[in-house]
Short mmCIF file of C-alpha atoms in Angstrom, two decimals:
data_model
loop_
_atom_site.label_atom_id
_atom_site.label_comp_id
_atom_site.label_asym_id
_atom_site.label_seq_id
_atom_site.Cartn_x
_atom_site.Cartn_y
_atom_site.Cartn_z
CA MET A 1 20.33 -40.39 -19.55
CA SER A 2 23.81 -39.02 -18.81
CA ILE A 3 24.79 -36.88 -15.81
CA HIS A 4 25.44 -33.98 -18.17
CA ASP A 5 21.89 -34.21 -19.62
CA SER A 6 20.40 -34.39 -16.12
CA SER A 7 22.28 -31.30 -14.97
CA THR A 8 21.32 -29.44 -18.14
CA GLY A 9 17.64 -30.27 -17.62
CA LEU A 10 17.83 -29.17 -13.97
CA LEU A 11 19.43 -25.84 -14.90
CA SER A 12 16.79 -25.29 -17.60
CA SER A 13 14.00 -26.00 -15.11
CA MET A 14 15.52 -23.61 -12.56
CA ALA A 15 15.85 -20.89 -15.20
CA SER A 16 12.20 -21.32 -16.20
CA MET A 17 11.23 -21.11 -12.54
CA ARG A 18 13.15 -17.85 -12.09
CA ARG A 19 11.56 -16.34 -15.21
CA ALA A 20 8.06 -17.36 -14.11
CA LEU A 21 8.58 -15.93 -10.60
CA SER A 22 9.94 -12.73 -12.11
CA LEU A 23 6.87 -12.45 -14.33
CA ARG A 24 4.57 -12.90 -11.35
CA ARG A 25 6.40 -10.21 -9.33
CA THR A 26 6.08 -7.86 -12.31
CA GLU A 27 2.36 -8.52 -12.51
CA SER A 28 1.75 -7.74 -8.84
CA ALA A 29 3.76 -4.52 -9.14
CA THR A 30 1.80 -3.07 -12.09
CA ALA A 31 -1.79 -1.89 -12.43
CA ASP A 32 -2.40 -3.76 -15.70
CA PRO A 33 -1.63 -7.49 -15.97
CA VAL A 34 1.21 -8.44 -18.27
CA HIS A 35 0.21 -12.08 -18.38
CA ARG A 36 -2.80 -14.31 -17.87
CA VAL A 37 -3.98 -15.61 -14.49
CA VAL A 38 -6.28 -18.65 -14.56
CA VAL A 39 -8.06 -20.04 -11.49
CA VAL A 40 -8.77 -23.72 -12.00
CA GLY A 41 -12.48 -24.48 -12.07
CA ASP A 42 -13.68 -20.95 -11.15
CA GLU A 43 -15.65 -19.54 -14.08
CA GLU A 44 -16.69 -16.21 -12.51
CA GLU A 45 -13.22 -15.38 -11.21
CA ASN A 46 -11.65 -16.15 -14.58
CA LYS A 47 -14.23 -14.00 -16.37
CA THR A 48 -13.31 -11.03 -14.17
CA LYS A 49 -9.58 -11.53 -14.69
CA LEU A 50 -9.93 -11.90 -18.47
CA GLN A 51 -11.83 -8.62 -18.72
CA LYS A 52 -8.89 -6.81 -17.08
CA GLU A 53 -6.35 -7.99 -19.63
CA PRO A 54 -4.82 -5.22 -21.79
CA HIS A 55 -5.64 -4.59 -25.42
CA ARG A 56 -2.92 -5.29 -27.98
CA ALA A 57 -3.43 -4.14 -31.55
CA GLY A 58 -1.26 -6.93 -32.97
CA PRO A 59 -1.29 -8.47 -35.42
CA PRO A 60 -2.75 -10.70 -34.24
CA HIS A 61 -5.19 -8.70 -32.10
CA THR A 62 -5.57 -9.78 -28.47
CA GLY A 63 -7.28 -8.47 -25.36
CA PRO A 64 -9.28 -8.24 -23.39
CA GLY A 65 -9.36 -11.99 -22.88
CA THR A 66 -12.18 -14.22 -24.07
CA GLN A 67 -13.75 -17.21 -22.35
CA THR A 68 -15.68 -18.63 -25.26
CA ASN A 69 -14.13 -21.45 -27.25
CA GLU A 70 -16.29 -20.76 -30.30
CA VAL A 71 -14.40 -20.36 -33.56
CA ILE A 72 -15.85 -18.23 -36.37
CA THR A 73 -14.15 -18.19 -39.76
CA SER A 74 -17.16 -16.98 -41.75
CA ILE A 75 -17.32 -13.38 -42.96
CA TYR A 76 -21.04 -12.65 -43.07
CA THR A 77 -24.19 -13.17 -41.05
CA LEU A 78 -27.74 -13.22 -42.36
CA TYR A 79 -28.20 -9.55 -41.50
CA SER A 80 -24.76 -8.24 -42.43
CA PHE A 81 -24.42 -10.03 -45.78
CA LEU A 82 -26.06 -7.40 -47.98
CA PRO A 83 -24.23 -4.28 -46.72
CA LEU A 84 -20.86 -5.99 -46.21
CA ASN A 85 -20.86 -7.81 -49.53
CA LEU A 86 -21.97 -4.69 -51.38
CA ARG A 87 -19.19 -2.71 -49.71
CA ARG A 88 -16.61 -5.35 -50.66
CA GLN A 89 -17.80 -5.41 -54.27
CA MET A 90 -17.92 -1.64 -54.56
CA SER A 91 -14.31 -1.48 -53.42
CA ARG A 92 -13.43 -2.45 -57.00
CA ALA A 93 -12.74 0.55 -59.20
CA ALA A 94 -14.63 -0.91 -62.18
CA ASN A 95 -17.85 -1.32 -60.19
CA ILE A 96 -17.60 2.25 -58.94
CA TYR A 97 -16.99 3.37 -62.53
CA PHE A 98 -20.16 1.76 -63.88
CA LEU A 99 -22.17 3.06 -60.93
CA CYS A 100 -21.00 6.56 -61.86
CA ILE A 101 -21.94 5.92 -65.51
CA SER A 102 -25.44 4.89 -64.38
CA ILE A 103 -25.75 8.14 -62.42
CA LEU A 104 -24.55 10.18 -65.42
CA GLN A 105 -27.14 8.47 -67.60
CA CYS A 106 -29.84 9.83 -65.30
CA ILE A 107 -28.72 13.43 -65.96
CA LYS A 108 -30.50 14.47 -69.15
CA ALA A 109 -28.02 17.26 -69.90
CA VAL A 110 -25.25 14.69 -70.53
CA SER A 111 -27.25 11.48 -71.07
CA ILE A 112 -27.49 9.75 -74.44
CA THR A 113 -30.34 7.49 -73.23
CA SER A 114 -32.95 10.16 -72.40
CA GLY A 115 -32.24 9.87 -68.70
CA VAL A 116 -32.66 6.07 -68.52
CA PRO A 117 -29.77 4.31 -66.67
CA THR A 118 -29.33 1.41 -69.11
CA THR A 119 -26.03 0.40 -67.47
CA ALA A 120 -27.69 -0.19 -64.09
CA LEU A 121 -29.34 -3.49 -65.08
CA PRO A 122 -26.18 -5.31 -66.29
CA LEU A 123 -24.25 -3.88 -63.32
CA ALA A 124 -26.88 -5.23 -60.93
CA PHE A 125 -26.70 -8.63 -62.65
CA VAL A 126 -22.91 -8.78 -62.23
CA LEU A 127 -23.17 -7.77 -58.56
CA PHE A 128 -25.92 -10.38 -57.99
CA VAL A 129 -23.91 -13.25 -59.53
CA THR A 130 -20.84 -12.33 -57.48
CA ALA A 131 -22.96 -12.07 -54.33
CA VAL A 132 -24.39 -15.56 -54.92
CA LYS A 133 -20.86 -16.97 -55.34
CA ASP A 134 -19.69 -15.25 -52.12
CA ALA A 135 -22.79 -16.48 -50.25
CA ILE A 136 -22.11 -20.10 -51.23
CA GLU A 137 -18.48 -19.86 -50.10
CA ASP A 138 -19.46 -18.29 -46.77
CA PHE A 139 -22.22 -20.86 -46.23
CA ASN A 140 -19.57 -23.58 -46.48
CA ARG A 141 -17.52 -21.71 -43.87
CA HIS A 142 -20.56 -21.62 -41.57
CA LYS A 143 -21.00 -25.38 -41.92
CA ALA A 144 -17.32 -26.01 -41.16
CA ASP A 145 -17.56 -23.73 -38.09
CA ALA A 146 -20.65 -25.59 -36.85
CA THR A 147 -18.90 -28.94 -37.24
CA GLU A 148 -15.90 -27.67 -35.28
CA ASN A 149 -17.83 -25.92 -32.51
CA ASN A 150 -20.25 -28.80 -31.94
CA ARG A 151 -17.61 -31.47 -31.36
CA LEU A 152 -18.05 -33.22 -28.03
CA GLY A 153 -15.47 -32.83 -25.27
CA HIS A 154 -15.30 -33.98 -21.65
CA VAL A 155 -14.99 -31.60 -18.68
CA LEU A 156 -14.33 -32.52 -15.04
CA LEU A 157 -16.60 -30.57 -12.69
CA LYS A 158 -15.48 -28.88 -9.50
CA GLU A 159 -18.80 -29.85 -7.89
CA LYS A 160 -17.90 -33.52 -8.38
CA HIS A 161 -14.37 -32.98 -7.01
CA PHE A 162 -12.85 -33.41 -10.50
CA ASP A 163 -13.77 -37.08 -10.58
CA LEU A 164 -11.98 -38.58 -13.57
CA HIS A 165 -14.58 -41.34 -13.90
CA HIS A 166 -17.54 -38.97 -14.25
CA PRO A 167 -16.66 -36.37 -16.92
CA HIS A 168 -19.37 -34.03 -18.12
CA PRO A 169 -20.00 -34.12 -21.91
CA THR A 170 -19.55 -30.58 -23.21
CA MET A 171 -19.54 -29.14 -26.71
CA TRP A 172 -16.30 -27.47 -27.73
CA CYS A 173 -17.94 -24.06 -28.02
CA ASP A 174 -18.97 -24.23 -24.33
CA ILE A 175 -15.49 -25.01 -22.97
CA LYS A 176 -14.09 -22.04 -21.05
CA VAL A 177 -10.78 -20.83 -19.64
CA GLY A 178 -10.12 -22.63 -16.35
CA ASP A 179 -12.09 -25.76 -17.26
CA VAL A 180 -10.44 -29.12 -16.60
CA VAL A 181 -10.64 -31.19 -19.78
CA VAL A 182 -10.18 -34.91 -20.40
CA ILE A 183 -8.88 -35.94 -23.84
CA LYS A 184 -9.04 -39.56 -24.89
CA ASN A 185 -6.84 -41.43 -27.35
CA ARG A 186 -7.24 -40.28 -30.98
CA GLU A 187 -9.36 -37.29 -29.96
CA LEU A 188 -8.55 -33.76 -31.12
CA ILE A 189 -7.55 -31.30 -28.41
CA PRO A 190 -10.34 -28.68 -28.06
CA ALA A 191 -8.27 -25.78 -26.66
CA ASP A 192 -4.76 -24.92 -25.48
CA ILE A 193 -4.40 -26.75 -22.17
CA VAL A 194 -1.68 -27.26 -19.55
CA LEU A 195 -1.03 -30.99 -19.17
CA LEU A 196 -1.55 -32.12 -15.56
CA ALA A 197 -2.09 -35.88 -15.75
CA SER A 198 -1.66 -38.74 -18.18
CA SER A 199 -2.48 -42.44 -18.35
CA GLU A 200 1.23 -43.12 -18.75
CA PRO A 201 3.15 -43.74 -15.48
CA SER A 202 5.99 -41.61 -16.84
CA GLY A 203 3.64 -38.66 -17.31
CA LEU A 204 4.15 -38.58 -21.09
CA ALA A 205 1.45 -37.83 -23.65
CA PHE A 206 2.03 -38.15 -27.38
CA VAL A 207 0.39 -35.81 -29.87
CA MET A 208 0.30 -35.55 -33.65
CA THR A 209 0.72 -31.94 -34.79
CA ALA A 210 -0.14 -32.33 -38.48
CA ASN A 211 -2.79 -29.57 -38.28
CA LEU A 212 -0.19 -27.15 -36.90
CA ASP A 213 3.01 -27.82 -38.80
CA GLY A 214 2.16 -30.60 -41.28
CA GLU A 215 4.36 -33.14 -39.51
CA THR A 216 2.83 -36.59 -38.96
CA ASN A 217 5.45 -37.89 -36.52
CA LEU A 218 4.39 -37.94 -32.87
CA LYS A 219 5.74 -35.40 -30.39
CA ALA A 220 6.07 -36.08 -26.67
CA LYS A 221 4.54 -33.79 -24.06
CA GLU A 222 4.93 -34.41 -20.35
CA VAL A 223 3.44 -33.72 -16.96
CA HIS A 224 5.90 -31.78 -14.82
CA GLN A 225 7.77 -34.21 -12.57
CA GLU A 226 6.61 -32.41 -9.40
CA LEU A 227 2.98 -33.09 -10.36
CA ARG A 228 3.20 -36.71 -11.43
CA GLN A 229 2.80 -38.36 -8.02
CA LEU A 230 0.00 -36.13 -6.73
CA PRO A 231 -3.61 -37.35 -6.95
CA LEU A 232 -5.66 -35.45 -9.52
CA PRO A 233 -8.04 -33.67 -7.06
CA ALA A 234 -5.05 -32.39 -5.05
CA LYS A 235 -3.49 -30.94 -8.22
CA LEU A 236 -6.66 -29.05 -9.13
CA ALA A 237 -8.30 -27.86 -5.91
CA GLY A 238 -7.49 -24.16 -5.38
CA ALA A 239 -4.78 -24.16 -8.06
CA THR A 240 -3.91 -21.22 -10.33
CA VAL A 241 -1.94 -20.81 -13.55
CA VAL A 242 0.07 -17.70 -14.45
CA CYS A 243 1.18 -17.73 -18.10
CA ASP A 244 1.89 -15.58 -21.14
CA LEU A 245 -0.83 -13.48 -22.69
CA PRO A 246 -2.21 -15.07 -25.88
CA ASN A 247 0.32 -15.00 -28.72
CA ASN A 248 0.99 -16.76 -32.02
CA ASN A 249 4.37 -18.27 -31.13
CA LEU A 250 3.91 -22.04 -31.50
CA GLU A 251 7.32 -22.81 -30.02
CA HIS A 252 7.10 -20.75 -26.84
CA PHE A 253 5.16 -21.06 -23.62
CA GLU A 254 6.13 -20.07 -20.09
CA GLY A 255 4.03 -20.20 -16.98
CA LEU A 256 3.81 -20.97 -13.30
CA TYR A 257 1.42 -23.51 -11.79
CA THR A 258 0.59 -22.83 -8.13
CA LEU A 259 -0.92 -25.73 -6.22
CA GLY A 260 -3.71 -25.23 -3.69
CA PRO A 261 -3.49 -25.41 0.11
CA GLU A 262 -4.06 -29.18 0.06
CA ALA A 263 -0.80 -29.64 -1.86
CA GLY A 264 1.25 -27.12 0.12
CA GLU A 265 0.84 -24.19 -2.34
CA ARG A 266 3.98 -25.20 -4.19
CA LYS A 267 4.94 -23.40 -7.39
CA VAL A 268 5.78 -25.44 -10.48
CA PRO A 269 7.34 -23.85 -13.62
CA LEU A 270 5.73 -24.67 -16.98
CA THR A 271 7.35 -24.78 -20.42
CA GLN A 272 6.39 -25.66 -23.98
CA ARG A 273 6.66 -29.38 -23.13
CA ASN A 274 3.79 -29.03 -20.65
CA ILE A 275 1.12 -27.64 -22.99
CA LEU A 276 -1.19 -29.34 -25.50
CA LEU A 277 -2.31 -27.12 -28.37
CA ARG A 278 -5.69 -27.04 -30.05
CA GLY A 279 -5.81 -28.89 -33.35
CA CYS A 280 -3.36 -31.59 -32.25
CA MET A 281 -4.51 -35.20 -31.80
CA LEU A 282 -3.74 -37.33 -28.77
CA ARG A 283 -2.09 -40.57 -29.88
CA ASN A 284 -0.73 -43.70 -28.15
CA THR A 285 -2.06 -42.39 -24.83
CA ASN A 286 -5.30 -43.63 -23.29
CA TRP A 287 -6.20 -40.29 -21.73
CA ALA A 288 -4.77 -36.96 -20.67
CA VAL A 289 -6.09 -34.26 -18.33
CA GLY A 290 -5.31 -30.56 -18.40
CA VAL A 291 -6.58 -27.10 -17.53
CA VAL A 292 -7.61 -24.72 -20.33
CA VAL A 293 -5.55 -21.51 -20.61
CA TYR A 294 -6.40 -20.26 -24.13
CA THR A 295 -9.71 -20.71 -25.95
CA GLY A 296 -11.25 -19.94 -29.33
CA LYS A 297 -9.62 -17.15 -31.30
CA GLU A 298 -6.85 -16.89 -28.67
CA THR A 299 -5.53 -20.42 -29.24
CA LYS A 300 -2.22 -20.54 -31.04
CA ILE A 301 -3.61 -22.33 -34.10
CA GLN A 302 -6.28 -19.65 -34.56
CA MET A 303 -3.83 -16.80 -34.01
CA ASN A 304 -1.71 -18.25 -36.81
CA THR A 305 -4.70 -18.49 -39.15
CA ALA A 306 -5.10 -15.66 -41.63
CA GLU A 307 -8.45 -13.89 -41.68
CA ALA A 308 -10.85 -14.81 -44.46
CA THR A 309 -10.26 -12.41 -47.31
CA GLN A 310 -11.70 -11.91 -50.75
CA LYS A 311 -9.97 -14.15 -53.26
CA ILE A 312 -8.06 -12.27 -55.96
CA GLY A 313 -6.62 -14.43 -58.71
CA SER A 314 -3.93 -13.57 -61.23
CA VAL A 315 -6.53 -13.25 -64.01
CA ARG A 316 -8.50 -10.70 -62.02
CA ARG A 317 -5.38 -8.68 -61.23
CA PHE A 318 -4.52 -8.69 -64.95
CA VAL A 319 -8.05 -7.58 -65.90
CA ASP A 320 -8.04 -4.81 -63.27
CA ARG A 321 -4.70 -3.55 -64.58
CA GLU A 322 -5.98 -3.55 -68.16
CA THR A 323 -9.18 -1.81 -67.01
CA VAL A 324 -7.16 1.07 -65.56
CA MET A 325 -5.22 1.38 -68.83
CA VAL A 326 -8.40 1.42 -70.95
CA PHE A 327 -9.99 3.93 -68.57
CA GLY A 328 -6.97 6.21 -68.98
CA LEU A 329 -7.28 5.97 -72.76
CA GLN A 330 -11.00 6.73 -72.49
CA VAL A 331 -10.40 9.86 -70.39
CA LEU A 332 -7.86 11.07 -72.94
CA CYS A 333 -10.32 10.53 -75.81
CA CYS A 334 -13.15 12.28 -73.94
CA LEU A 335 -10.90 15.21 -73.09
CA CYS A 336 -9.78 15.66 -76.70
CA ALA A 337 -13.37 15.44 -77.97
CA ALA A 338 -14.57 17.95 -75.36
CA VAL A 339 -11.82 20.45 -76.26
CA VAL A 340 -12.60 20.15 -79.98
CA GLY A 341 -16.34 20.53 -79.24
CA GLY A 342 -15.76 23.62 -77.11
CA ILE A 343 -13.63 25.21 -79.84
CA TYR A 344 -16.32 24.38 -82.39
CA VAL A 345 -19.03 26.07 -80.30
CA GLY A 346 -16.75 29.07 -79.71
CA ARG A 347 -16.49 29.56 -83.49
CA GLY A 348 -20.27 29.64 -83.85
CA GLY A 349 -20.86 25.99 -84.60
CA GLN A 350 -24.27 24.45 -83.97
CA MET A 351 -25.02 21.19 -82.13
CA PRO A 352 -28.77 20.59 -82.52
CA TYR A 353 -28.42 16.99 -81.34
CA LEU A 354 -27.31 18.30 -77.94
CA TRP A 355 -29.24 21.54 -77.51
CA VAL A 356 -32.45 21.46 -79.56
CA GLY A 357 -34.19 24.83 -79.64
CA ALA A 358 -31.99 26.26 -76.91
CA ARG A 359 -29.30 28.86 -76.87
CA LEU A 360 -25.83 27.33 -76.91
CA PRO A 361 -23.82 27.80 -73.71
CA ASP A 362 -20.41 29.45 -73.70
CA PRO A 363 -17.52 27.35 -75.11
CA ALA A 364 -16.07 26.41 -71.68
CA LEU A 365 -19.39 25.15 -70.31
CA SER A 366 -20.10 23.42 -73.59
CA GLY A 367 -16.76 21.59 -73.44
CA PHE A 368 -17.41 20.58 -69.82
CA ILE A 369 -20.84 19.13 -70.64
CA GLN A 370 -19.52 17.40 -73.72
CA PHE A 371 -16.76 15.73 -71.66
CA TRP A 372 -19.37 13.93 -69.54
CA THR A 373 -21.48 13.15 -72.60
CA TYR A 374 -18.52 11.50 -74.31
CA THR A 375 -17.72 9.68 -71.03
CA VAL A 376 -21.16 8.05 -71.24
CA LEU A 377 -20.76 7.48 -74.97
CA PHE A 378 -17.34 5.79 -74.63
CA SER A 379 -18.28 3.73 -71.57
CA ASN A 380 -18.59 0.65 -73.80
CA MET A 381 -14.81 0.65 -74.09
CA LEU A 382 -14.81 -1.01 -70.65
CA PRO A 383 -16.53 -4.41 -70.38
CA ILE A 384 -18.99 -4.56 -67.50
CA SER A 385 -18.31 -8.27 -66.96
CA ARG A 386 -14.73 -8.77 -65.79
CA GLU A 387 -14.73 -12.09 -63.91
#
């Protein structure tokens, strides 16, 4: 490495240190935290601090902070499926249209089916088939979530003085902010963690980021040089991390690692090279140890994942557009027929098929009733099955 490169790296490290210290001074001077504070190995303290984090509407939404590392990509639960799926399906104009037709068929004054809603049965069949399809898709999401959340990780316990040789097996969903995690070679990283130790003497750890950016080449992460020579328990005991609030920027991370009293309470600046992101795989490194700063939906990979939405294909968009056009034509036809019918009644015409043995209403009311009658009559212009 050249002298120029060394000086550039030193200046960059000093600049990061100044920014981190400035952030910490800002936090102490304001009532609401502007970044995250993590106490290594202290679950209760971290829970209290996370609850005080501010709300940000996003997108993506963050705050207050979350401890759980559980990831949920499914849309429905067993109890919410029926109302939520029905609401999603009834957001389509065509479904609302045929529901209205079924209601009109129940009104004998305008019905052509003696008050029997004959459209309700085929509408219910279409809604049922769509609901079954959505249920199968969401069931597959539930299975994928269970596979992800039940992966096995390894956590170093504070009660055992963070002994590297006695990690505690822990499912991914139970890993929390502030936990000290051990990742072994070719294992996926369970959360966003600050790298504190590595099996490599140089402090390097290599990761494959294919799940994040699609690149299969390995990227080097490193333990900060001020932490490399310290024994692992001294790095962790009484230490805290001050870092950015959760965000979706994969290329940015700034923080400040404060060592405990045993290590002189030194402050070490952190950058993007010191963090391992969830979804990456550790490669060519026997093991790596780090402290969790972001979990679950607050990890960068999850904050860059779009929410599960209802699939709308090009065929469906075409059919919906044609449905609106046919509906407009139908309204025009019904309006013309109602006007002609009202004029006919106004000139003394009789309509025994509509009003048997009853006095005919005035022309305006007759035209209004006939409009809804023709709406029911012309409803076959729109196909009830549109998928």
